[in-house]
Structures are given as structure tokens and as C-alpha cells.
Short mmCIF file of N, CA, C and O in Angstrom, two decimals:
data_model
loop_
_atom_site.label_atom_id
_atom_site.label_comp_id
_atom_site.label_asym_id
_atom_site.label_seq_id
_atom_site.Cartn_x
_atom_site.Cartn_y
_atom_site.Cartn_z
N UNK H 11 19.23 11.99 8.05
CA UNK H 11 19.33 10.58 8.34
C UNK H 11 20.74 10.10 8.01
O UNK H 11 21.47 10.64 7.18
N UNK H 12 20.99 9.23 8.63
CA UNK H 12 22.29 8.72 8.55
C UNK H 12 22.02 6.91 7.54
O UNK H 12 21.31 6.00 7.95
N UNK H 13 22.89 6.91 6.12
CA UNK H 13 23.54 5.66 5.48
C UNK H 13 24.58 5.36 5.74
O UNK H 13 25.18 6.10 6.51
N UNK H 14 25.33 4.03 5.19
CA UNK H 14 26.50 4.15 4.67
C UNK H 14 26.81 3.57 3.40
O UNK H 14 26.53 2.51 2.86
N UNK H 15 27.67 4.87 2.98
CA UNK H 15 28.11 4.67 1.86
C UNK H 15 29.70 3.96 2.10
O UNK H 15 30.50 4.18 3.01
N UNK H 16 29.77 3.27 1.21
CA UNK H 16 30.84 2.87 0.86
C UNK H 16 31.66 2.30 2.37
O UNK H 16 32.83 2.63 2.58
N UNK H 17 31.22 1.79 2.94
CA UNK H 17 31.54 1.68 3.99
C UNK H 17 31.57 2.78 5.67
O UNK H 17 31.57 2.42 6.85
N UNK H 18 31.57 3.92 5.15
CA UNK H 18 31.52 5.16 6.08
C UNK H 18 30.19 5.89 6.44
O UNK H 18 29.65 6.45 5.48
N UNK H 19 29.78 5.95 7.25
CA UNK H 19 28.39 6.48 8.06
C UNK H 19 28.62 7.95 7.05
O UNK H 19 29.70 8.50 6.82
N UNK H 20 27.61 8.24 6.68
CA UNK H 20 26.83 9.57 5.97
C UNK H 20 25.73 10.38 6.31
O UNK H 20 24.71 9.70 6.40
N UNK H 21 25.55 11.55 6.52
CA UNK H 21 24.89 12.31 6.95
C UNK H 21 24.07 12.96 5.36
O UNK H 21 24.76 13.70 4.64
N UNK H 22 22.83 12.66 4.99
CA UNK H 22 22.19 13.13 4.32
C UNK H 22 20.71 13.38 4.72
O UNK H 22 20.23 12.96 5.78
N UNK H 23 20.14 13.97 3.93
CA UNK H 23 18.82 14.85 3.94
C UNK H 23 17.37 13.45 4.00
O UNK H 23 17.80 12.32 3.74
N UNK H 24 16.16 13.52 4.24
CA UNK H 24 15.21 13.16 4.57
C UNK H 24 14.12 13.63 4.02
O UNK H 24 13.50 14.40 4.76
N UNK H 25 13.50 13.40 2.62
CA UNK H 25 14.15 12.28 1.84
C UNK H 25 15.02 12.64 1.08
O UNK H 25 15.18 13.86 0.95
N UNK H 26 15.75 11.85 0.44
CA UNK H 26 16.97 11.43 -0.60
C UNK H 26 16.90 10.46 -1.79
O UNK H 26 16.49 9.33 -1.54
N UNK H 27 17.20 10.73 -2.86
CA UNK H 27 16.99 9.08 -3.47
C UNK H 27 18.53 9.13 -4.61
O UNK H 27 19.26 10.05 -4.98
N UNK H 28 18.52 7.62 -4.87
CA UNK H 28 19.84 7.56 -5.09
C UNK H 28 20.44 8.33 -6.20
O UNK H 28 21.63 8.52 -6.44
N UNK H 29 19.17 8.80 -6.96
CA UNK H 29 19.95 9.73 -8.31
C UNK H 29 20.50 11.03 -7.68
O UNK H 29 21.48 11.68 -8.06
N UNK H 30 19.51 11.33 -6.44
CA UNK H 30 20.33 12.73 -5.79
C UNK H 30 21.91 12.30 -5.08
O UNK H 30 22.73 13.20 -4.90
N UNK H 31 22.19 11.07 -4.75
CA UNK H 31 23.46 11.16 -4.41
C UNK H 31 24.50 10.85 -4.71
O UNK H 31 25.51 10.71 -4.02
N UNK H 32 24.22 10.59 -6.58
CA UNK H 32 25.20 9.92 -7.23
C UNK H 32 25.35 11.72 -8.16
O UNK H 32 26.46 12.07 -8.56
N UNK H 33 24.32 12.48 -8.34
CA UNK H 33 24.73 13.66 -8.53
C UNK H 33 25.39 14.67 -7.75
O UNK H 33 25.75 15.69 -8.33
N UNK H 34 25.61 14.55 -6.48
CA UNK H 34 25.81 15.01 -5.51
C UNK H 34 27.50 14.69 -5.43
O UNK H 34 28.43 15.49 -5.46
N UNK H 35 27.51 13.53 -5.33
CA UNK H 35 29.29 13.00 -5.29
C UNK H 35 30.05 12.95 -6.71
O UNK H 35 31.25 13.21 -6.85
N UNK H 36 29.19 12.58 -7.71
CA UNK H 36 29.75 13.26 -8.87
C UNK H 36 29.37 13.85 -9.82
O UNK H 36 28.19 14.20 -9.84
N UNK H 37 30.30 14.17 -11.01
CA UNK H 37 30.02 16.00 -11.81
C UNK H 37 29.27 15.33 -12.87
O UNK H 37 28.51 15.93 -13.63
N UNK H 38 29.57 13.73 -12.90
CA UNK H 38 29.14 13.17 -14.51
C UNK H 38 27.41 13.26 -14.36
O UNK H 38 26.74 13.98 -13.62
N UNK H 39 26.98 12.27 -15.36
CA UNK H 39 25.50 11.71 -15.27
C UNK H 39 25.14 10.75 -14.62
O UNK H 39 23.98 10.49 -14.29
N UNK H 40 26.55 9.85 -14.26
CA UNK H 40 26.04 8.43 -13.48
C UNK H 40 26.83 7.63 -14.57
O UNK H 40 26.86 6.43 -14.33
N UNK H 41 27.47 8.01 -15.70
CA UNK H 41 27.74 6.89 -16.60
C UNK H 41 28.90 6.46 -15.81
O UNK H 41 29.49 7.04 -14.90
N UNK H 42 29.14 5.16 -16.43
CA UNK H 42 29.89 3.96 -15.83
C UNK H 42 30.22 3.96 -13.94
O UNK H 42 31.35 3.82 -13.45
N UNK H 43 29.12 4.12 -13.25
CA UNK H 43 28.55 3.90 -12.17
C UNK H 43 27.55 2.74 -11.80
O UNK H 43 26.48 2.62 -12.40
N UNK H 44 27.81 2.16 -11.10
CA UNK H 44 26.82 0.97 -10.50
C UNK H 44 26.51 1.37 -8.91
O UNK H 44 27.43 1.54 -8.12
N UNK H 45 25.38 1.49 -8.60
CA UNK H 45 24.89 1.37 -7.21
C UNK H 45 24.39 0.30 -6.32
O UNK H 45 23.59 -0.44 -6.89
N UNK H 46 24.59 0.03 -5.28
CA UNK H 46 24.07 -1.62 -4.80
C UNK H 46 23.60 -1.21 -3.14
O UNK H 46 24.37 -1.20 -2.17
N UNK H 47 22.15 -0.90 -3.13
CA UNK H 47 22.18 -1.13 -1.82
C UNK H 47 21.23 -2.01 -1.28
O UNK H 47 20.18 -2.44 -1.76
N UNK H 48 21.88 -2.23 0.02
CA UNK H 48 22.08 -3.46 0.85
C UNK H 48 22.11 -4.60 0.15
O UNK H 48 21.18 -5.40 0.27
N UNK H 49 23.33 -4.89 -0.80
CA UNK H 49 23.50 -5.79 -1.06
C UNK H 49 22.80 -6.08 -2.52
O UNK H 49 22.84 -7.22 -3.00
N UNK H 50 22.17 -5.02 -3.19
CA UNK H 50 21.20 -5.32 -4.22
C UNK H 50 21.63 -4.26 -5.00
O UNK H 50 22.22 -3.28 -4.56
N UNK H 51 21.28 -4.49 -6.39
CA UNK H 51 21.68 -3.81 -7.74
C UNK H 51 20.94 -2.60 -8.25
O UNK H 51 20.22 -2.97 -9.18
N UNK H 52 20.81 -1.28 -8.01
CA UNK H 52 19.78 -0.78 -8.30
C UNK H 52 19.95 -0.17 -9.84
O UNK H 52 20.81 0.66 -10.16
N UNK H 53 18.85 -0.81 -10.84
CA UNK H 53 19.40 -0.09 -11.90
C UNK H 53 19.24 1.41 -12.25
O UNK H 53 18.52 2.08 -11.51
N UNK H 54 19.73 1.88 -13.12
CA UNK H 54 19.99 3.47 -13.64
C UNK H 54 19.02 4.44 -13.74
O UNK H 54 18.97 5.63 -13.43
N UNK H 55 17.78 3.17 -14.55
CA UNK H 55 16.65 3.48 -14.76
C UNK H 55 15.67 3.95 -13.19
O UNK H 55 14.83 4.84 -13.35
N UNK H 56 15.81 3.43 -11.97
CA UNK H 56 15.52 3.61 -10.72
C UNK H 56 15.58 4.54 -9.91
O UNK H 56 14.80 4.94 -9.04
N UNK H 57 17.19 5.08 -10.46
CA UNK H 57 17.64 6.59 -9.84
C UNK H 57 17.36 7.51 -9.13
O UNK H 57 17.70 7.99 -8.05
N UNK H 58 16.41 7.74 -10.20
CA UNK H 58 15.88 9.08 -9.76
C UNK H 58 14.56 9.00 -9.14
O UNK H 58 13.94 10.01 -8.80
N UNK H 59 13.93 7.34 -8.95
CA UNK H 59 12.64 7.68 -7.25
C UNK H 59 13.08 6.57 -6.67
O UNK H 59 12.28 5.70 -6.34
N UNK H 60 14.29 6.47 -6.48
CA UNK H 60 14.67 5.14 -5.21
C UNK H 60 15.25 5.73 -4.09
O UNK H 60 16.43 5.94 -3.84
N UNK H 61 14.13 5.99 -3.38
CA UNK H 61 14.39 6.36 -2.14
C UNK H 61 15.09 5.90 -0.82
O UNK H 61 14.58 4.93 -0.26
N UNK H 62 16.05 6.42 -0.32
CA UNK H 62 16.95 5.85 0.23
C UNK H 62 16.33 6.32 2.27
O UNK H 62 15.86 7.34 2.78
N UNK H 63 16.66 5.03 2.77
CA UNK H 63 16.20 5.14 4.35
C UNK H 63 17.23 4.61 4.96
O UNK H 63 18.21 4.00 4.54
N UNK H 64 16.73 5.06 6.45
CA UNK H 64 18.03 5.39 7.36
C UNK H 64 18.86 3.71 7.30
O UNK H 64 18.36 2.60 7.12
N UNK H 65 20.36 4.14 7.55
CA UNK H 65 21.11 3.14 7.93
C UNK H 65 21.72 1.83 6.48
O UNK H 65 22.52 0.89 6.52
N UNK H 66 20.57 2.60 4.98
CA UNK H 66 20.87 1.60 4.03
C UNK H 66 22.59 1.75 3.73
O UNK H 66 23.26 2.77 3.68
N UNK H 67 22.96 0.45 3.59
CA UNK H 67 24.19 -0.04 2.93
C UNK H 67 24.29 0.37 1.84
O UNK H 67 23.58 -0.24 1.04
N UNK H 68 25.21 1.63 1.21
CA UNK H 68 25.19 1.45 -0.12
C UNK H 68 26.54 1.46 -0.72
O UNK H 68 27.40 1.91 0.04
N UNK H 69 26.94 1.08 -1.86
CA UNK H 69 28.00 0.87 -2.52
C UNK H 69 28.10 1.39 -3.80
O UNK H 69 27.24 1.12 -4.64
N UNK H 70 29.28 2.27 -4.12
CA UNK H 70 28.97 2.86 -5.53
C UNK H 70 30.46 2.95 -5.88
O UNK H 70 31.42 3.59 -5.43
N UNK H 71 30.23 1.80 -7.15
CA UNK H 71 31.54 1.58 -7.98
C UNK H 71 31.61 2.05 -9.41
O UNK H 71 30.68 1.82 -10.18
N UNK H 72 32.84 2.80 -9.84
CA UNK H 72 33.04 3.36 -11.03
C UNK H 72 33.86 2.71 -11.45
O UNK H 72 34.83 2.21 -10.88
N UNK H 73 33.40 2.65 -12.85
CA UNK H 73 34.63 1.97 -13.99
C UNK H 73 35.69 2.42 -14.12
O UNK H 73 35.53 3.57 -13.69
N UNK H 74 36.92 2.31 -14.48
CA UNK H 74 37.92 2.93 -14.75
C UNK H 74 38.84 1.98 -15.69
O UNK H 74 39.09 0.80 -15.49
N UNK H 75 39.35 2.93 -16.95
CA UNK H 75 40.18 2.49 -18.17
C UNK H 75 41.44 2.06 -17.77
O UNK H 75 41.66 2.46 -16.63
N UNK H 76 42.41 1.37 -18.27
CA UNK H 76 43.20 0.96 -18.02
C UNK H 76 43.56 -0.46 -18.86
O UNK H 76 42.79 -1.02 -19.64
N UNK H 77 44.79 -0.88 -18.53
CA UNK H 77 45.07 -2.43 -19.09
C UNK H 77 46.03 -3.18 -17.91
O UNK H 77 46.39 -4.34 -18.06
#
């Protein structure tokens, strides 16, 4: 099925849920990661059975240190 992430059309598996694709794109656990799809907050706790369907909007922002 096809999402998009972050703005760009994605080709993933059927089913999927969002803890598989925040492990998938990165090496961490998810810490200082936020996910939002379509427009909505999914918390951490959700992860791993929020199942993701064709065409959802998703957005995934990482913290980063700095001043």
C-alpha cells in the first residue's frame, strides 16, 4: 500500500503499524520522535497496534540538541 510520509508517497507492506515504521527508518527506540497522522498525534504508547491504511498522511519529527 502506498502512505505518505513526510510529504513523499511510500511504498510499504499490508498491514503495517506505526511502531513497524518508526523501527524501520530508525536504529533508536522511537525516543525523541513524535508521529502525527493525518494531522493527529499518535502517542508512543499506540505504536506498536496503530495500524496504518492506504494513502495516510504521516509526519515524523525528531528532536535535535542544539542552542
Amino acid at each position: 500500500m502506498e502512505i505518505i510520509l513526510n510529504g513523499q508517497a511510500k511504498q510499504i507492506a499490508d498491514p503495517y503499524t506505526v511502531g513497524q515504521l518508526v523501527s524501520e527508518l530508525f536504529s533508536a527506540n522511537g525516543k525523541g520522535i513524535a508521529v502525527a497522522i493525518n494531522q493527529s498525534v499518535v502517542p508512543k504508547s499506540d505504536w506498536p497496534i496503530r495500524q496504518l491504511s492506504p494513502n495516510d498522511q504521516i509526519t515524523l519529527i525528531t528532536a535535535t540538541q542544539g542552542g
